[in-house]
mmCIF file with all atom_site columns, C-alpha atoms in Angstrom:
data_model
loop_
_atom_site.group_PDB
_atom_site.id
_atom_site.type_symbol
_atom_site.label_atom_id
_atom_site.label_alt_id
_atom_site.label_comp_id
_atom_site.label_asym_id
_atom_site.label_entity_id
_atom_site.label_seq_id
_atom_site.pdbx_PDB_ins_code
_atom_site.Cartn_x
_atom_site.Cartn_y
_atom_site.Cartn_z
_atom_site.occupancy
_atom_site.B_iso_or_equiv
_atom_site.pdbx_formal_charge
_atom_site.auth_seq_id
_atom_site.auth_comp_id
_atom_site.auth_asym_id
_atom_site.auth_atom_id
_atom_site.pdbx_PDB_model_num
ATOM 1   C CA . MET U 1 1   ? 16.749  -54.487 -2.376  1.00 0.00 ? 1056 MET U CA 1
ATOM 2   C CA . GLU U 1 2   ? 14.691  -52.878 -5.130  1.00 0.00 ? 1057 GLU U CA 1
ATOM 3   C CA . LYS U 1 3   ? 12.725  -49.702 -4.264  1.00 0.00 ? 1058 LYS U CA 1
ATOM 4   C CA . SER U 1 4   ? 9.398   -48.707 -5.794  1.00 0.00 ? 1059 SER U CA 1
ATOM 5   C CA . VAL U 1 5   ? 8.005   -45.386 -6.630  1.00 0.00 ? 1060 VAL U CA 1
ATOM 6   C CA . LEU U 1 6   ? 4.574   -44.314 -5.539  1.00 0.00 ? 1061 LEU U CA 1
ATOM 7   C CA . ASP U 1 7   ? 2.170   -43.920 -8.409  1.00 0.00 ? 1062 ASP U CA 1
ATOM 8   C CA . GLY U 1 8   ? 0.308   -40.712 -7.894  1.00 0.00 ? 1063 GLY U CA 1
ATOM 9   C CA . THR U 1 9   ? -2.997  -42.558 -8.721  1.00 0.00 ? 1064 THR U CA 1
ATOM 10  C CA . ASP U 1 10  ? -2.472  -44.539 -5.442  1.00 0.00 ? 1065 ASP U CA 1
ATOM 11  C CA . LEU U 1 11  ? -2.615  -41.254 -3.305  1.00 0.00 ? 1066 LEU U CA 1
ATOM 12  C CA . ILE U 1 12  ? -6.214  -41.158 -1.983  1.00 0.00 ? 1067 ILE U CA 1
ATOM 13  C CA . LEU U 1 13  ? -8.028  -38.143 -0.352  1.00 0.00 ? 1068 LEU U CA 1
ATOM 14  C CA . SER U 1 14  ? -11.217 -38.687 1.605   1.00 0.00 ? 1069 SER U CA 1
ATOM 15  C CA . VAL U 1 15  ? -13.614 -36.450 3.296   1.00 0.00 ? 1070 VAL U CA 1
ATOM 16  C CA . ASN U 1 16  ? -15.817 -37.677 6.124   1.00 0.00 ? 1071 ASN U CA 1
ATOM 17  C CA . GLY U 1 17  ? -14.463 -41.068 5.540   1.00 0.00 ? 1072 GLY U CA 1
ATOM 18  C CA . LYS U 1 18  ? -15.378 -41.368 1.724   1.00 0.00 ? 1073 LYS U CA 1
ATOM 19  C CA . ALA U 1 19  ? -12.913 -41.002 -1.222  1.00 0.00 ? 1074 ALA U CA 1
ATOM 20  C CA . LEU U 1 20  ? -13.677 -38.116 -3.503  1.00 0.00 ? 1075 LEU U CA 1
ATOM 21  C CA . GLY U 1 21  ? -15.553 -39.326 -6.646  1.00 0.00 ? 1076 GLY U CA 1
ATOM 22  C CA . PHE U 1 22  ? -13.601 -39.342 -10.033 1.00 0.00 ? 1077 PHE U CA 1
ATOM 23  C CA . SER U 1 23  ? -10.717 -37.488 -8.362  1.00 0.00 ? 1078 SER U CA 1
ATOM 24  C CA . THR U 1 24  ? -7.908  -36.701 -10.848 1.00 0.00 ? 1079 THR U CA 1
ATOM 25  C CA . GLY U 1 25  ? -5.248  -35.057 -8.633  1.00 0.00 ? 1080 GLY U CA 1
ATOM 26  C CA . CYS U 1 26  ? -4.242  -34.423 -4.994  1.00 0.00 ? 1081 CYS U CA 1
ATOM 27  C CA . LYS U 1 27  ? -1.434  -32.326 -3.450  1.00 0.00 ? 1082 LYS U CA 1
ATOM 28  C CA . VAL U 1 28  ? -0.595  -32.133 0.215   1.00 0.00 ? 1083 VAL U CA 1
ATOM 29  C CA . SER U 1 29  ? 1.721   -29.243 1.551   1.00 0.00 ? 1084 SER U CA 1
ATOM 30  C CA . THR U 1 30  ? 2.941   -29.331 5.152   1.00 0.00 ? 1085 THR U CA 1
ATOM 31  C CA . THR U 1 31  ? 4.504   -26.143 6.373   1.00 0.00 ? 1086 THR U CA 1
ATOM 32  C CA . THR U 1 32  ? 6.696   -25.402 9.315   1.00 0.00 ? 1087 THR U CA 1
ATOM 33  C CA . GLU U 1 33  ? 6.619   -21.880 10.700  1.00 0.00 ? 1088 GLU U CA 1
ATOM 34  C CA . THR U 1 34  ? 9.945   -20.914 12.330  1.00 0.00 ? 1089 THR U CA 1
ATOM 35  C CA . GLY U 1 35  ? 11.142  -18.102 14.548  1.00 0.00 ? 1090 GLY U CA 1
ATOM 36  C CA . GLU U 1 36  ? 14.751  -16.688 14.745  1.00 0.00 ? 1091 GLU U CA 1
ATOM 37  C CA . ARG U 1 37  ? 16.415  -16.710 18.295  1.00 0.00 ? 1092 ARG U CA 1
ATOM 38  C CA . VAL U 1 38  ? 19.095  -14.022 18.698  1.00 0.00 ? 1093 VAL U CA 1
ATOM 39  C CA . THR U 1 39  ? 21.340  -14.601 21.741  1.00 0.00 ? 1094 THR U CA 1
ATOM 40  C CA . LYS U 1 40  ? 24.440  -13.023 22.830  1.00 0.00 ? 1095 LYS U CA 1
ATOM 41  C CA . GLU U 1 41  ? 26.211  -16.349 21.982  1.00 0.00 ? 1096 GLU U CA 1
ATOM 42  C CA . ALA U 1 42  ? 24.565  -16.623 18.743  1.00 0.00 ? 1097 ALA U CA 1
ATOM 43  C CA . SER U 1 43  ? 25.333  -13.112 17.649  1.00 0.00 ? 1098 SER U CA 1
ATOM 44  C CA . SER U 1 44  ? 29.000  -13.504 17.889  1.00 0.00 ? 1099 SER U CA 1
ATOM 45  C CA . GLY U 1 45  ? 28.765  -15.994 14.965  1.00 0.00 ? 1100 GLY U CA 1
ATOM 46  C CA . LYS U 1 46  ? 27.027  -15.502 11.581  1.00 0.00 ? 1101 LYS U CA 1
ATOM 47  C CA . TRP U 1 47  ? 24.514  -18.431 11.711  1.00 0.00 ? 1102 TRP U CA 1
ATOM 48  C CA . LYS U 1 48  ? 21.003  -17.814 12.490  1.00 0.00 ? 1103 LYS U CA 1
ATOM 49  C CA . GLU U 1 49  ? 19.354  -19.987 15.238  1.00 0.00 ? 1104 GLU U CA 1
ATOM 50  C CA . LYS U 1 50  ? 15.933  -21.093 14.258  1.00 0.00 ? 1105 LYS U CA 1
ATOM 51  C CA . TYR U 1 51  ? 13.085  -22.799 16.331  1.00 0.00 ? 1106 TYR U CA 1
ATOM 52  C CA . VAL U 1 52  ? 9.681   -24.267 15.346  1.00 0.00 ? 1107 VAL U CA 1
ATOM 53  C CA . LYS U 1 53  ? 6.785   -22.143 16.147  1.00 0.00 ? 1108 LYS U CA 1
ATOM 54  C CA . SER U 1 54  ? 3.892   -24.043 14.417  1.00 0.00 ? 1109 SER U CA 1
ATOM 55  C CA . PHE U 1 55  ? 2.961   -26.425 11.644  1.00 0.00 ? 1110 PHE U CA 1
ATOM 56  C CA . SER U 1 56  ? 0.110   -25.983 8.985   1.00 0.00 ? 1111 SER U CA 1
ATOM 57  C CA . GLU U 1 57  ? -1.122  -28.184 6.231   1.00 0.00 ? 1112 GLU U CA 1
ATOM 58  C CA . SER U 1 58  ? -3.130  -27.615 2.963   1.00 0.00 ? 1113 SER U CA 1
ATOM 59  C CA . ILE U 1 59  ? -4.498  -30.028 0.671   1.00 0.00 ? 1114 ILE U CA 1
ATOM 60  C CA . SER U 1 60  ? -5.613  -29.346 -2.968  1.00 0.00 ? 1115 SER U CA 1
ATOM 61  C CA . ALA U 1 61  ? -7.468  -31.832 -5.044  1.00 0.00 ? 1116 ALA U CA 1
ATOM 62  C CA . GLU U 1 62  ? -9.255  -31.896 -8.472  1.00 0.00 ? 1117 GLU U CA 1
ATOM 63  C CA . GLY U 1 63  ? -11.724 -34.080 -9.986  1.00 0.00 ? 1118 GLY U CA 1
ATOM 64  C CA . CYS U 1 64  ? -14.365 -34.558 -12.653 1.00 0.00 ? 1119 CYS U CA 1
ATOM 65  C CA . VAL U 1 65  ? -17.895 -33.334 -11.609 1.00 0.00 ? 1120 VAL U CA 1
ATOM 66  C CA . LEU U 1 66  ? -20.550 -36.166 -11.237 1.00 0.00 ? 1121 LEU U CA 1
ATOM 67  C CA . THR U 1 67  ? -24.084 -35.294 -12.090 1.00 0.00 ? 1122 THR U CA 1
ATOM 68  C CA . ASP U 1 68  ? -25.297 -37.961 -9.785  1.00 0.00 ? 1123 ASP U CA 1
ATOM 69  C CA . GLY U 1 69  ? -22.794 -37.897 -6.953  1.00 0.00 ? 1124 GLY U CA 1
ATOM 70  C CA . ASP U 1 70  ? -23.744 -39.102 -3.589  1.00 0.00 ? 1125 ASP U CA 1
ATOM 71  C CA . SER U 1 71  ? -22.477 -39.394 0.039   1.00 0.00 ? 1126 SER U CA 1
ATOM 72  C CA . ASP U 1 72  ? -20.500 -42.442 -0.877  1.00 0.00 ? 1127 ASP U CA 1
ATOM 73  C CA . THR U 1 73  ? -18.532 -40.735 -3.785  1.00 0.00 ? 1128 THR U CA 1
ATOM 74  C CA . PRO U 1 74  ? -18.463 -36.947 -2.618  1.00 0.00 ? 1129 PRO U CA 1
ATOM 75  C CA . THR U 1 75  ? -18.143 -34.540 -5.550  1.00 0.00 ? 1130 THR U CA 1
ATOM 76  C CA . TYR U 1 76  ? -18.765 -30.906 -6.288  1.00 0.00 ? 1131 TYR U CA 1
ATOM 77  C CA . ASP U 1 77  ? -22.256 -30.761 -4.804  1.00 0.00 ? 1132 ASP U CA 1
ATOM 78  C CA . GLN U 1 78  ? -21.393 -32.495 -1.518  1.00 0.00 ? 1133 GLN U CA 1
ATOM 79  C CA . LEU U 1 79  ? -18.171 -30.419 -1.125  1.00 0.00 ? 1134 LEU U CA 1
ATOM 80  C CA . LYS U 1 80  ? -20.263 -27.260 -1.644  1.00 0.00 ? 1135 LYS U CA 1
ATOM 81  C CA . ASP U 1 81  ? -22.696 -28.342 1.105   1.00 0.00 ? 1136 ASP U CA 1
ATOM 82  C CA . MET U 1 82  ? -19.814 -28.962 3.403   1.00 0.00 ? 1137 MET U CA 1
ATOM 83  C CA . GLN U 1 83  ? -18.064 -25.625 2.690   1.00 0.00 ? 1138 GLN U CA 1
ATOM 84  C CA . LEU U 1 84  ? -21.281 -23.621 3.109   1.00 0.00 ? 1139 LEU U CA 1
ATOM 85  C CA . ALA U 1 85  ? -22.005 -25.410 6.502   1.00 0.00 ? 1140 ALA U CA 1
ATOM 86  C CA . GLY U 1 86  ? -18.987 -23.473 7.749   1.00 0.00 ? 1141 GLY U CA 1
ATOM 87  C CA . GLU U 1 87  ? -17.717 -26.410 9.906   1.00 0.00 ? 1142 GLU U CA 1
ATOM 88  C CA . PRO U 1 88  ? -14.525 -28.344 9.963   1.00 0.00 ? 1143 PRO U CA 1
ATOM 89  C CA . ILE U 1 89  ? -14.714 -31.667 8.332   1.00 0.00 ? 1144 ILE U CA 1
ATOM 90  C CA . ASP U 1 90  ? -12.832 -34.968 8.675   1.00 0.00 ? 1145 ASP U CA 1
ATOM 91  C CA . ALA U 1 91  ? -10.371 -35.528 6.076   1.00 0.00 ? 1146 ALA U CA 1
ATOM 92  C CA . SER U 1 92  ? -7.638  -38.220 5.548   1.00 0.00 ? 1147 SER U CA 1
ATOM 93  C CA . TYR U 1 93  ? -5.128  -39.232 2.799   1.00 0.00 ? 1148 TYR U CA 1
ATOM 94  C CA . GLY U 1 94  ? -2.949  -42.169 2.120   1.00 0.00 ? 1149 GLY U CA 1
ATOM 95  C CA . LEU U 1 95  ? -2.207  -45.167 -0.116  1.00 0.00 ? 1150 LEU U CA 1
ATOM 96  C CA . ARG U 1 96  ? -4.703  -47.178 -1.989  1.00 0.00 ? 1151 ARG U CA 1
ATOM 97  C CA . ASP U 1 97  ? -5.422  -50.631 -0.605  1.00 0.00 ? 1152 ASP U CA 1
ATOM 98  C CA . GLY U 1 98  ? -4.732  -52.867 -3.377  1.00 0.00 ? 1153 GLY U CA 1
ATOM 99  C CA . ASP U 1 99  ? -6.984  -52.442 -6.327  1.00 0.00 ? 1154 ASP U CA 1
ATOM 100 C CA . SER U 1 100 ? -9.976  -51.100 -4.277  1.00 0.00 ? 1155 SER U CA 1
ATOM 101 C CA . ARG U 1 101 ? -11.298 -47.469 -3.941  1.00 0.00 ? 1156 ARG U CA 1
ATOM 102 C CA . THR U 1 102 ? -10.309 -47.527 -0.093  1.00 0.00 ? 1157 THR U CA 1
ATOM 103 C CA . GLY U 1 103 ? -7.174  -46.638 1.311   1.00 0.00 ? 1158 GLY U CA 1
ATOM 104 C CA . LYS U 1 104 ? -5.146  -48.339 3.886   1.00 0.00 ? 1159 LYS U CA 1
ATOM 105 C CA . THR U 1 105 ? -5.784  -47.575 7.572   1.00 0.00 ? 1160 THR U CA 1
ATOM 106 C CA . ASN U 1 106 ? -1.979  -47.489 8.327   1.00 0.00 ? 1161 ASN U CA 1
ATOM 107 C CA . GLY U 1 107 ? 0.508   -44.945 7.107   1.00 0.00 ? 1162 GLY U CA 1
ATOM 108 C CA . GLY U 1 108 ? -1.606  -42.147 6.028   1.00 0.00 ? 1163 GLY U CA 1
ATOM 109 C CA . TYR U 1 109 ? -2.774  -39.025 7.902   1.00 0.00 ? 1164 TYR U CA 1
ATOM 110 C CA . LYS U 1 110 ? -6.120  -37.642 9.200   1.00 0.00 ? 1165 LYS U CA 1
ATOM 111 C CA . GLY U 1 111 ? -7.324  -34.443 10.760  1.00 0.00 ? 1166 GLY U CA 1
ATOM 112 C CA . LYS U 1 112 ? -9.956  -31.795 10.802  1.00 0.00 ? 1167 LYS U CA 1
ATOM 113 C CA . TYR U 1 113 ? -10.003 -29.405 7.875   1.00 0.00 ? 1168 TYR U CA 1
ATOM 114 C CA . ILE U 1 114 ? -11.729 -26.363 6.645   1.00 0.00 ? 1169 ILE U CA 1
ATOM 115 C CA . ILE U 1 115 ? -12.794 -26.089 2.847   1.00 0.00 ? 1170 ILE U CA 1
ATOM 116 C CA . THR U 1 116 ? -11.176 -22.727 2.008   1.00 0.00 ? 1171 THR U CA 1
ATOM 117 C CA . SER U 1 117 ? -11.772 -22.771 -1.823  1.00 0.00 ? 1172 SER U CA 1
ATOM 118 C CA . LEU U 1 118 ? -14.116 -24.551 -4.064  1.00 0.00 ? 1173 LEU U CA 1
ATOM 119 C CA . GLU U 1 119 ? -13.979 -23.881 -7.846  1.00 0.00 ? 1174 GLU U CA 1
ATOM 120 C CA . LEU U 1 120 ? -16.096 -25.218 -10.705 1.00 0.00 ? 1175 LEU U CA 1
ATOM 121 C CA . ASP U 1 121 ? -14.722 -25.265 -14.279 1.00 0.00 ? 1176 ASP U CA 1
ATOM 122 C CA . GLY U 1 122 ? -17.021 -26.218 -17.221 1.00 0.00 ? 1177 GLY U CA 1
ATOM 123 C CA . GLN U 1 123 ? -15.546 -25.606 -20.597 1.00 0.00 ? 1178 GLN U CA 1
ATOM 124 C CA . ALA U 1 124 ? -17.581 -26.387 -23.704 1.00 0.00 ? 1179 ALA U CA 1
ATOM 125 C CA . GLY U 1 125 ? -16.685 -29.831 -25.227 1.00 0.00 ? 1180 GLY U CA 1
ATOM 126 C CA . ASP U 1 126 ? -14.796 -30.931 -22.131 1.00 0.00 ? 1181 ASP U CA 1
ATOM 127 C CA . ASP U 1 127 ? -15.483 -32.684 -18.806 1.00 0.00 ? 1182 ASP U CA 1
ATOM 128 C CA . ALA U 1 128 ? -16.581 -30.193 -16.079 1.00 0.00 ? 1183 ALA U CA 1
ATOM 129 C CA . LYS U 1 129 ? -13.890 -30.251 -13.264 1.00 0.00 ? 1184 LYS U CA 1
ATOM 130 C CA . TYR U 1 130 ? -13.649 -28.961 -9.682  1.00 0.00 ? 1185 TYR U CA 1
ATOM 131 C CA . SER U 1 131 ? -10.865 -28.034 -7.522  1.00 0.00 ? 1186 SER U CA 1
ATOM 132 C CA . VAL U 1 132 ? -10.995 -27.858 -3.696  1.00 0.00 ? 1187 VAL U CA 1
ATOM 133 C CA . GLN U 1 133 ? -8.668  -26.499 -1.216  1.00 0.00 ? 1188 GLN U CA 1
ATOM 134 C CA . LEU U 1 134 ? -8.483  -27.671 2.509   1.00 0.00 ? 1189 LEU U CA 1
ATOM 135 C CA . GLU U 1 135 ? -6.583  -26.180 5.430   1.00 0.00 ? 1190 GLU U CA 1
ATOM 136 C CA . ASN U 1 136 ? -5.973  -27.977 8.689   1.00 0.00 ? 1191 ASN U CA 1
ATOM 137 C CA . CYS U 1 137 ? -8.024  -27.006 11.829  1.00 0.00 ? 1192 CYS U CA 1
ATOM 138 C CA . GLY U 1 138 ? -5.863  -28.430 14.693  1.00 0.00 ? 1193 GLY U CA 1
ATOM 139 C CA . LYS U 1 139 ? -3.548  -31.357 14.696  1.00 0.00 ? 1194 LYS U CA 1
ATOM 140 C CA . VAL U 1 140 ? -2.864  -33.689 11.911  1.00 0.00 ? 1195 VAL U CA 1
ATOM 141 C CA . GLU U 1 141 ? -2.226  -37.261 13.095  1.00 0.00 ? 1196 GLU U CA 1
ATOM 142 C CA . LYS U 1 142 ? -0.807  -40.458 11.506  1.00 0.00 ? 1197 LYS U CA 1
ATOM 143 C CA . LEU U 1 143 ? -3.131  -43.186 10.893  1.00 0.00 ? 1198 LEU U CA 1
ATOM 144 C CA . THR U 1 144 ? -2.268  -46.238 13.009  1.00 0.00 ? 1199 THR U CA 1
ATOM 145 C CA . GLY U 1 145 ? -4.859  -48.894 12.419  1.00 0.00 ? 1200 GLY U CA 1
ATOM 146 C CA . ILE U 1 146 ? -8.632  -49.491 12.598  1.00 0.00 ? 1201 ILE U CA 1
ATOM 147 C CA . LEU U 1 147 ? -10.508 -46.256 12.554  1.00 0.00 ? 1202 LEU U CA 1
ATOM 148 C CA . SER U 1 148 ? -14.028 -45.215 13.032  1.00 0.00 ? 1203 SER U CA 1
ATOM 149 C CA . GLU U 1 149 ? -16.364 -44.856 10.050  1.00 0.00 ? 1204 GLU U CA 1
ATOM 150 C CA . THR U 1 150 ? -15.910 -41.106 9.935   1.00 0.00 ? 1205 THR U CA 1
ATOM 151 C CA . ALA U 1 151 ? -12.181 -40.988 10.084  1.00 0.00 ? 1206 ALA U CA 1
ATOM 152 C CA . LYS U 1 152 ? -10.973 -43.950 7.925   1.00 0.00 ? 1207 LYS U CA 1
ATOM 153 C CA . VAL U 1 153 ? -9.203  -43.358 4.579   1.00 0.00 ? 1208 VAL U CA 1
ATOM 154 C CA . GLY U 1 154 ? -11.204 -44.019 1.562   1.00 0.00 ? 1209 GLY U CA 1
ATOM 155 C CA . GLY U 1 155 ? -10.164 -44.327 -1.957  1.00 0.00 ? 1210 GLY U CA 1
#
């Protein structure tokens, strides 16, 4: 059976149910914080015993700045408004659904996130670009089917 490799173009990040406008990159980092358990039994050997304390996730994305972005194609201005509101936002990521901008409603992940960083970069003679950093605010869950308008994956 032939295996296929994910094209990075097909990894879609959405905020508040809408895919980021003119996105050029996305990176998801999920981290497990561990603790170390030292017991009399374990101390007789040389191997450390670990246990899971917590999980955290961060997402970074980049894109071209649209001068006419709107709520259907969130870009720098909309992300800035969300960040300055100081409230967690709904975000999701997953695979593109065929050739559309939207993502599949199965197999991706969703959760509440806080925008912790937003950068604007405008170099002479080049497209203005933004980068955004999100950090989870609570549980991140797997997408398992039909979702509400504010939680579905977009593309």
